[in-house]
Amino acid sequence: MINENYCENNKHSLRFKKIHLQGRDVYIYRKVTSTNIIAKSLAANGAPDGTIVLSSFQTAGKGRFQRQWVCPPGKGLLFSMILRPDIDSQFIPQLTLLSAVVVAESIQKICGCEAGIKWPNDILINGQKVCGILAQNTFSGSRSEFVVLGIGINVNLNKDQLPAECRETTTSLFLTTGSKISRFELLKQLLTIWDRHYHNFLQSGYSYLRSQWLAKNITLGRIVSIKKDSYTLRGKAADISPKGGLIVVFPDGSREEYLAEDVSLGKEEYNARF
Ligand code: BTN
Protein backbone atom coordinates (compact mmCIF):
# COMPACT_ATOMS: atom_id res chain seq x y z
CA MET A 1 0.00 0.00 0.00
CA ILE A 2 1.46 3.36 -0.95
CA ASN A 3 0.50 6.59 0.74
CA GLU A 4 1.28 9.01 -2.09
CA ASN A 5 0.99 12.13 0.05
CA TYR A 6 4.14 13.78 1.12
CA CYS A 7 3.91 14.63 4.80
CA GLU A 8 5.80 16.97 7.01
CA ASN A 9 7.96 15.58 9.80
CA ASN A 10 7.78 18.45 12.30
CA LYS A 11 10.93 17.68 14.22
CA HIS A 12 13.16 17.69 11.15
CA SER A 13 10.98 19.79 8.80
CA LEU A 14 11.76 17.43 5.97
CA ARG A 15 9.32 16.07 3.41
CA PHE A 16 8.88 12.35 3.22
CA LYS A 17 6.64 9.76 1.63
CA LYS A 18 5.40 6.89 3.78
CA ILE A 19 4.80 3.51 2.17
CA HIS A 20 3.90 0.12 3.58
CA LEU A 21 6.29 -2.56 2.37
CA GLN A 22 6.49 -6.22 3.40
CA GLY A 23 4.59 -5.59 6.64
CA ARG A 24 6.44 -2.48 7.78
CA ASP A 25 6.34 1.30 7.51
CA VAL A 26 8.97 2.80 5.23
CA TYR A 27 9.65 6.55 5.42
CA ILE A 28 11.25 7.72 2.17
CA TYR A 29 13.20 10.98 2.07
CA ARG A 30 15.12 12.71 -0.72
CA LYS A 31 17.65 14.24 1.63
CA VAL A 32 18.35 13.91 5.36
CA THR A 33 21.26 14.57 7.68
CA SER A 34 21.52 10.87 8.53
CA THR A 35 18.86 8.15 8.33
CA ASN A 36 20.08 6.96 11.76
CA ILE A 37 19.23 10.35 13.28
CA ILE A 38 15.70 10.37 11.81
CA ALA A 39 15.14 6.73 12.80
CA LYS A 40 16.23 7.41 16.39
CA SER A 41 13.76 10.26 16.63
CA LEU A 42 10.93 8.12 15.19
CA ALA A 43 11.83 5.27 17.57
CA ALA A 44 11.84 7.63 20.57
CA ASN A 45 8.31 8.61 19.51
CA GLY A 46 7.14 4.99 19.46
CA ALA A 47 7.70 3.79 15.86
CA PRO A 48 7.35 -0.01 15.84
CA ASP A 49 9.93 -2.74 15.29
CA GLY A 50 10.80 -3.04 11.60
CA THR A 51 10.18 0.63 10.67
CA ILE A 52 12.56 1.81 7.94
CA VAL A 53 13.93 5.25 7.11
CA LEU A 54 15.30 5.44 3.57
CA SER A 55 16.96 8.39 1.88
CA SER A 56 18.50 9.12 -1.52
CA PHE A 57 21.09 11.37 0.06
CA GLN A 58 22.62 12.15 3.45
CA THR A 59 24.36 15.41 4.31
CA ALA A 60 25.91 14.00 7.50
CA GLY A 61 26.03 10.22 7.04
CA LYS A 62 27.76 8.58 9.98
CA GLY A 63 30.15 5.64 10.08
CA ARG A 64 31.83 3.82 12.95
CA PHE A 65 34.49 5.66 14.98
CA GLN A 66 32.86 9.04 14.17
CA ARG A 67 33.82 8.68 10.51
CA GLN A 68 31.68 10.15 7.75
CA TRP A 69 29.72 8.01 5.30
CA VAL A 70 29.67 9.79 1.97
CA CYS A 71 27.63 8.77 -1.08
CA PRO A 72 26.41 10.89 -4.03
CA PRO A 73 22.61 11.43 -4.38
CA GLY A 74 20.70 8.44 -5.71
CA LYS A 75 23.72 6.15 -5.98
CA GLY A 76 23.58 4.17 -2.76
CA LEU A 77 21.08 2.21 -0.72
CA LEU A 78 21.04 4.21 2.51
CA PHE A 79 18.61 3.24 5.20
CA SER A 80 18.07 2.60 8.89
CA MET A 81 15.82 0.03 10.52
CA ILE A 82 14.29 0.33 13.97
CA LEU A 83 14.47 -2.86 16.05
CA ARG A 84 12.94 -3.57 19.43
CA PRO A 85 14.39 -6.95 20.39
CA ASP A 86 13.74 -8.22 23.89
CA ILE A 87 17.41 -8.84 24.68
CA ASP A 88 20.07 -7.72 27.11
CA SER A 89 22.12 -4.78 25.80
CA GLN A 90 25.36 -6.77 25.98
CA PHE A 91 24.08 -9.00 23.17
CA ILE A 92 23.11 -6.16 20.81
CA PRO A 93 26.35 -6.58 18.78
CA GLN A 94 24.90 -9.93 17.70
CA LEU A 95 22.33 -7.96 15.69
CA THR A 96 25.12 -6.19 13.87
CA LEU A 97 26.66 -9.53 12.94
CA LEU A 98 23.25 -10.77 11.82
CA SER A 99 22.71 -7.74 9.58
CA ALA A 100 26.09 -8.38 7.94
CA VAL A 101 24.95 -11.93 7.11
CA VAL A 102 21.74 -10.52 5.60
CA VAL A 103 23.53 -7.91 3.46
CA ALA A 104 26.13 -10.40 2.20
CA GLU A 105 23.40 -12.88 1.23
CA SER A 106 21.27 -10.18 -0.45
CA ILE A 107 24.18 -8.95 -2.55
CA GLN A 108 25.00 -12.50 -3.56
CA LYS A 109 21.37 -13.11 -4.55
CA ILE A 110 20.94 -9.87 -6.54
CA CYS A 111 24.41 -9.63 -8.11
CA GLY A 112 25.55 -13.25 -8.23
CA CYS A 113 28.92 -12.32 -6.71
CA GLU A 114 30.59 -13.59 -3.53
CA ALA A 115 30.35 -11.08 -0.68
CA GLY A 116 32.22 -11.76 2.56
CA ILE A 117 32.07 -10.29 6.06
CA LYS A 118 35.04 -8.56 7.62
CA TRP A 119 34.47 -8.47 11.38
CA PRO A 120 32.28 -7.09 12.64
CA ASN A 121 30.13 -5.83 9.83
CA ASP A 122 31.89 -4.59 6.73
CA ILE A 123 30.89 -6.34 3.53
CA LEU A 124 33.71 -6.87 1.07
CA ILE A 125 33.74 -8.02 -2.53
CA ASN A 126 37.17 -9.15 -3.76
CA GLY A 127 38.73 -7.49 -0.70
CA GLN A 128 37.07 -4.09 -1.29
CA LYS A 129 34.40 -2.61 0.97
CA VAL A 130 30.95 -2.25 -0.57
CA CYS A 131 28.80 -1.81 2.55
CA GLY A 132 29.10 -0.50 6.09
CA ILE A 133 26.72 -1.01 9.02
CA LEU A 134 26.28 1.21 12.06
CA ALA A 135 24.14 -0.13 14.93
CA GLN A 136 23.17 2.32 17.68
CA ASN A 137 21.57 1.05 20.87
CA THR A 138 19.32 3.06 23.19
CA PHE A 139 18.87 1.26 26.48
CA SER A 140 17.07 1.49 29.75
CA GLY A 141 18.89 -0.30 32.57
CA SER A 142 20.50 -3.41 31.11
CA ARG A 143 17.74 -3.93 28.52
CA SER A 144 17.76 -2.49 25.05
CA GLU A 145 14.86 -0.10 24.43
CA PHE A 146 15.47 0.12 20.70
CA VAL A 147 18.27 -0.34 18.21
CA VAL A 148 18.78 1.65 15.03
CA LEU A 149 20.56 -0.39 12.42
CA GLY A 150 21.98 1.85 9.70
CA ILE A 151 23.07 0.24 6.45
CA GLY A 152 24.90 1.94 3.58
CA ILE A 153 25.55 0.01 0.36
CA ASN A 154 27.51 1.47 -2.56
CA VAL A 155 25.20 0.50 -5.40
CA ASN A 156 25.58 2.45 -8.67
CA LEU A 157 28.68 4.56 -8.04
CA ASN A 158 31.40 4.98 -10.68
CA LYS A 159 35.01 4.80 -9.59
CA ASP A 160 35.31 8.60 -9.47
CA GLN A 161 32.20 8.84 -7.26
CA LEU A 162 33.87 6.83 -4.49
CA PRO A 163 35.55 9.00 -1.83
CA ALA A 164 39.03 9.83 -3.20
CA GLU A 165 40.85 8.74 -0.04
CA CYS A 166 39.45 5.20 -0.19
CA ARG A 167 39.13 4.63 -3.94
CA GLU A 168 41.51 1.68 -3.81
CA THR A 169 39.86 -0.04 -0.86
CA THR A 170 36.17 0.42 -1.71
CA THR A 171 33.92 -0.58 -4.57
CA SER A 172 30.27 -0.55 -5.68
CA LEU A 173 27.90 -3.20 -6.99
CA PHE A 174 27.97 -1.45 -10.39
CA LEU A 175 31.77 -1.56 -10.54
CA THR A 176 31.72 -5.24 -9.58
CA THR A 177 29.01 -6.45 -11.94
CA GLY A 178 29.15 -3.89 -14.77
CA SER A 179 25.36 -3.50 -14.49
CA LYS A 180 23.11 -0.90 -12.89
CA ILE A 181 21.30 -2.44 -9.90
CA SER A 182 17.81 -1.38 -8.75
CA ARG A 183 18.18 -0.03 -5.22
CA PHE A 184 14.51 -0.76 -4.50
CA GLU A 185 14.80 -4.41 -5.66
CA LEU A 186 17.88 -4.75 -3.47
CA LEU A 187 15.98 -3.33 -0.49
CA LYS A 188 13.04 -5.71 -1.05
CA GLN A 189 15.40 -8.69 -1.31
CA LEU A 190 17.21 -7.58 1.80
CA LEU A 191 13.99 -7.26 3.81
CA THR A 192 12.85 -10.74 2.76
CA ILE A 193 16.18 -12.23 3.82
CA TRP A 194 16.20 -10.12 7.02
CA ASP A 195 12.77 -11.44 8.06
CA ARG A 196 13.90 -15.07 7.72
CA HIS A 197 17.19 -14.65 9.57
CA TYR A 198 15.75 -12.38 12.29
CA HIS A 199 12.94 -14.86 12.96
CA ASN A 200 15.44 -17.74 13.26
CA PHE A 201 17.74 -15.63 15.42
CA LEU A 202 14.93 -14.72 17.84
CA GLN A 203 14.05 -18.43 18.09
CA SER A 204 17.54 -19.96 18.30
CA GLY A 205 19.83 -17.09 19.32
CA TYR A 206 23.60 -17.17 19.13
CA SER A 207 24.00 -20.74 17.83
CA TYR A 208 21.99 -19.83 14.71
CA LEU A 209 23.78 -16.52 14.22
CA ARG A 210 27.20 -18.10 14.70
CA SER A 211 26.68 -20.75 12.01
CA GLN A 212 25.40 -18.16 9.52
CA TRP A 213 28.16 -15.64 10.25
CA LEU A 214 30.93 -18.27 10.06
CA ALA A 215 29.71 -19.34 6.63
CA LYS A 216 30.11 -15.80 5.27
CA ASN A 217 33.12 -14.52 7.22
CA ILE A 218 36.46 -13.74 5.59
CA THR A 219 38.17 -12.73 8.85
CA LEU A 220 38.89 -15.84 10.89
CA GLY A 221 42.28 -17.42 10.26
CA ARG A 222 43.67 -14.12 8.94
CA ILE A 223 46.35 -11.92 10.47
CA VAL A 224 44.63 -8.79 11.77
CA SER A 225 45.89 -5.39 12.95
CA ILE A 226 44.11 -3.81 15.89
CA LYS A 227 44.55 -0.06 16.04
CA LYS A 228 44.98 1.37 19.54
CA ASP A 229 45.50 5.08 20.33
CA SER A 230 49.28 5.12 19.98
CA TYR A 231 50.20 1.63 18.73
CA THR A 232 48.93 -1.28 16.65
CA LEU A 233 48.64 -4.92 17.73
CA ARG A 234 48.93 -7.83 15.33
CA GLY A 235 47.51 -11.27 15.91
CA LYS A 236 45.46 -14.00 14.31
CA ALA A 237 41.66 -13.75 14.23
CA ALA A 238 40.62 -17.01 15.88
CA ASP A 239 36.89 -16.87 16.66
CA ILE A 240 33.86 -14.76 17.48
CA SER A 241 32.27 -14.64 20.92
CA PRO A 242 28.65 -14.61 22.19
CA LYS A 243 29.02 -10.86 22.75
CA GLY A 244 29.75 -10.46 19.04
CA GLY A 245 33.42 -9.84 19.81
CA LEU A 246 36.48 -10.99 17.90
CA ILE A 247 38.86 -13.38 19.65
CA VAL A 248 42.44 -12.74 18.63
CA VAL A 249 45.44 -15.00 19.42
CA PHE A 250 48.87 -13.39 19.79
CA PRO A 251 52.31 -14.89 19.08
CA ASP A 252 52.88 -15.47 22.84
CA GLY A 253 49.76 -17.64 22.94
CA SER A 254 47.57 -15.12 24.79
CA ARG A 255 43.98 -14.55 23.64
CA GLU A 256 41.98 -11.33 23.80
CA GLU A 257 38.36 -10.51 23.02
CA TYR A 258 37.80 -7.25 21.13
CA LEU A 259 34.32 -5.79 21.12
CA ALA A 260 34.43 -2.61 19.08
CA GLU A 261 37.98 -2.04 17.91
CA ASP A 262 39.16 -0.80 14.54
CA VAL A 263 40.46 -3.99 12.97
CA SER A 264 42.06 -4.33 9.55
CA LEU A 265 42.89 -7.49 7.65
CA GLY A 266 46.54 -8.18 6.94
CA LYS A 267 47.63 -9.09 3.43
CA GLU A 268 49.92 -11.86 4.69
CA GLU A 269 49.04 -15.50 4.52
CA TYR A 270 48.78 -17.66 7.65
CA ASN A 271 51.91 -17.18 9.73
CA ALA A 272 53.61 -20.29 11.17
CA ARG A 273 54.34 -18.49 14.47
CA PHE A 274 50.68 -18.88 15.40
C1 BTN B 1 30.82 2.11 8.70
O1 BTN B 1 31.27 1.42 7.79
O2 BTN B 1 31.57 2.74 9.45
C2 BTN B 1 29.32 2.19 8.91
C3 BTN B 1 28.67 3.02 7.84
C4 BTN B 1 27.15 3.08 7.98
C5 BTN B 1 26.53 4.01 6.98
C6 BTN B 1 25.03 3.96 7.00
S1 BTN B 1 24.34 4.85 5.65
C7 BTN B 1 22.75 4.72 6.35
C8 BTN B 1 22.90 4.93 7.84
N1 BTN B 1 22.89 6.34 8.16
C9 BTN B 1 24.06 6.77 8.62
O3 BTN B 1 24.32 7.94 8.95
N2 BTN B 1 24.92 5.75 8.69
C10 BTN B 1 24.34 4.51 8.24
Tab-separated table of N, CA and C and ligand atoms in Angstrom, residues 32-37 53 58 60-70 77-80 121-122 129 131-136 148-153, ligand 1:
chain	number	residue	atom	x	y	z
A	32	VAL	N	18.388	13.795	3.889
A	32	VAL	CA	18.353	13.907	5.355
A	32	VAL	C	19.783	14.185	5.833
A	33	THR	N	19.911	14.500	7.107
A	33	THR	CA	21.263	14.566	7.676
A	33	THR	C	21.810	13.142	7.685
A	34	SER	N	21.118	12.277	8.432
A	34	SER	CA	21.516	10.870	8.534
A	34	SER	C	20.237	10.068	8.807
A	35	THR	N	20.061	8.965	8.100
A	35	THR	CA	18.859	8.153	8.334
A	35	THR	C	18.844	7.629	9.772
A	36	ASN	N	20.039	7.425	10.368
A	36	ASN	CA	20.077	6.959	11.761
A	36	ASN	C	19.477	8.018	12.697
A	37	ILE	N	19.749	9.286	12.407
A	37	ILE	CA	19.227	10.355	13.280
A	37	ILE	C	17.700	10.398	13.201
A	53	VAL	N	13.732	3.888	7.631
A	53	VAL	CA	13.932	5.250	7.110
A	53	VAL	C	14.933	5.129	5.966
A	58	GLN	N	22.399	11.724	2.069
A	58	GLN	CA	22.621	12.150	3.450
A	58	GLN	C	23.662	13.275	3.455
A	60	ALA	N	25.009	14.283	6.372
A	60	ALA	CA	25.908	14.001	7.497
A	60	ALA	C	25.842	12.515	7.850
A	61	GLY	N	26.050	11.670	6.814
A	61	GLY	CA	26.028	10.218	7.039
A	61	GLY	C	27.137	9.824	8.004
A	62	LYS	N	26.798	8.940	8.946
A	62	LYS	CA	27.762	8.576	9.984
A	62	LYS	C	28.263	7.158	9.786
A	63	GLY	N	29.581	6.976	10.054
A	63	GLY	CA	30.151	5.639	10.077
A	63	GLY	C	30.626	5.317	11.478
A	64	ARG	N	31.262	4.174	11.647
A	64	ARG	CA	31.828	3.822	12.955
A	64	ARG	C	32.999	4.745	13.262
A	65	PHE	N	33.360	4.845	14.520
A	65	PHE	CA	34.489	5.664	14.980
A	65	PHE	C	34.369	7.124	14.529
A	66	GLN	N	33.124	7.634	14.532
A	66	GLN	CA	32.860	9.040	14.169
A	66	GLN	C	33.304	9.376	12.748
A	67	ARG	N	33.443	8.365	11.900
A	67	ARG	CA	33.815	8.676	10.513
A	67	ARG	C	32.578	9.128	9.753
A	68	GLN	N	32.810	9.748	8.586
A	68	GLN	CA	31.681	10.149	7.745
A	68	GLN	C	31.344	8.999	6.797
A	69	TRP	N	30.079	8.949	6.381
A	69	TRP	CA	29.723	8.014	5.302
A	69	TRP	C	29.225	8.877	4.165
A	70	VAL	N	29.969	8.883	3.071
A	70	VAL	CA	29.667	9.791	1.966
A	70	VAL	C	29.225	8.993	0.747
A	77	LEU	N	22.243	2.594	-1.516
A	77	LEU	CA	21.077	2.206	-0.720
A	77	LEU	C	21.411	2.594	0.714
A	78	LEU	N	20.731	3.638	1.196
A	78	LEU	CA	21.042	4.212	2.510
A	78	LEU	C	19.790	4.141	3.360
A	79	PHE	N	19.812	3.319	4.376
A	79	PHE	CA	18.610	3.235	5.205
A	79	PHE	C	18.940	2.804	6.622
A	80	SER	N	17.947	3.021	7.501
A	80	SER	CA	18.072	2.596	8.894
A	80	SER	C	16.806	1.857	9.275
A	121	ASN	N	31.272	-5.990	10.726
A	121	ASN	CA	30.128	-5.833	9.830
A	121	ASN	C	30.418	-5.057	8.557
A	122	ASP	N	31.623	-5.160	8.053
A	122	ASP	CA	31.891	-4.593	6.731
A	122	ASP	C	31.671	-5.704	5.715
A	129	LYS	N	35.626	-2.849	0.194
A	129	LYS	CA	34.404	-2.614	0.972
A	129	LYS	C	33.282	-2.065	0.084
A	131	CYS	N	29.888	-2.143	1.621
A	131	CYS	CA	28.799	-1.806	2.552
A	131	CYS	C	29.344	-1.638	3.960
A	132	GLY	N	28.783	-0.674	4.682
A	132	GLY	CA	29.096	-0.499	6.095
A	132	GLY	C	27.804	-0.490	6.902
A	133	ILE	N	27.900	-0.906	8.153
A	133	ILE	CA	26.716	-1.009	9.016
A	133	ILE	C	27.021	-0.323	10.344
A	134	LEU	N	26.098	0.505	10.782
A	134	LEU	CA	26.277	1.209	12.059
A	134	LEU	C	25.055	0.951	12.935
A	135	ALA	N	25.250	0.165	14.014
A	135	ALA	CA	24.139	-0.132	14.931
A	135	ALA	C	24.258	0.778	16.143
A	136	GLN	N	23.166	1.443	16.510
A	136	GLN	CA	23.172	2.318	17.683
A	136	GLN	C	22.064	1.880	18.633
A	148	VAL	N	18.872	1.141	16.403
A	148	VAL	CA	18.778	1.651	15.034
A	148	VAL	C	19.940	1.045	14.258
A	149	LEU	N	19.572	0.310	13.232
A	149	LEU	CA	20.558	-0.394	12.423
A	149	LEU	C	20.695	0.354	11.106
A	150	GLY	N	21.810	1.055	10.921
A	150	GLY	CA	21.984	1.850	9.699
A	150	GLY	C	22.851	1.111	8.696
A	151	ILE	N	22.362	1.010	7.478
A	151	ILE	CA	23.072	0.243	6.448
A	151	ILE	C	23.324	1.137	5.230
A	152	GLY	N	24.558	1.175	4.788
A	152	GLY	CA	24.899	1.938	3.584
A	152	GLY	C	25.581	1.028	2.582
A	153	ILE	N	24.965	0.875	1.402
A	153	ILE	CA	25.551	0.011	0.361
A	153	ILE	C	25.885	0.881	-0.854
B	1	BTN	C1	30.818	2.114	8.702
B	1	BTN	O1	31.269	1.420	7.792
B	1	BTN	O2	31.573	2.741	9.445
B	1	BTN	C2	29.323	2.187	8.906
B	1	BTN	C3	28.665	3.025	7.840
B	1	BTN	C4	27.155	3.083	7.985
B	1	BTN	C5	26.529	4.012	6.975
B	1	BTN	C6	25.031	3.963	6.999
B	1	BTN	S1	24.338	4.854	5.651
B	1	BTN	C7	22.746	4.721	6.347
B	1	BTN	C8	22.904	4.925	7.840
B	1	BTN	N1	22.893	6.337	8.158
B	1	BTN	C9	24.060	6.768	8.625
B	1	BTN	O3	24.323	7.939	8.953
B	1	BTN	N2	24.923	5.754	8.691
B	1	BTN	C10	24.341	4.508	8.236
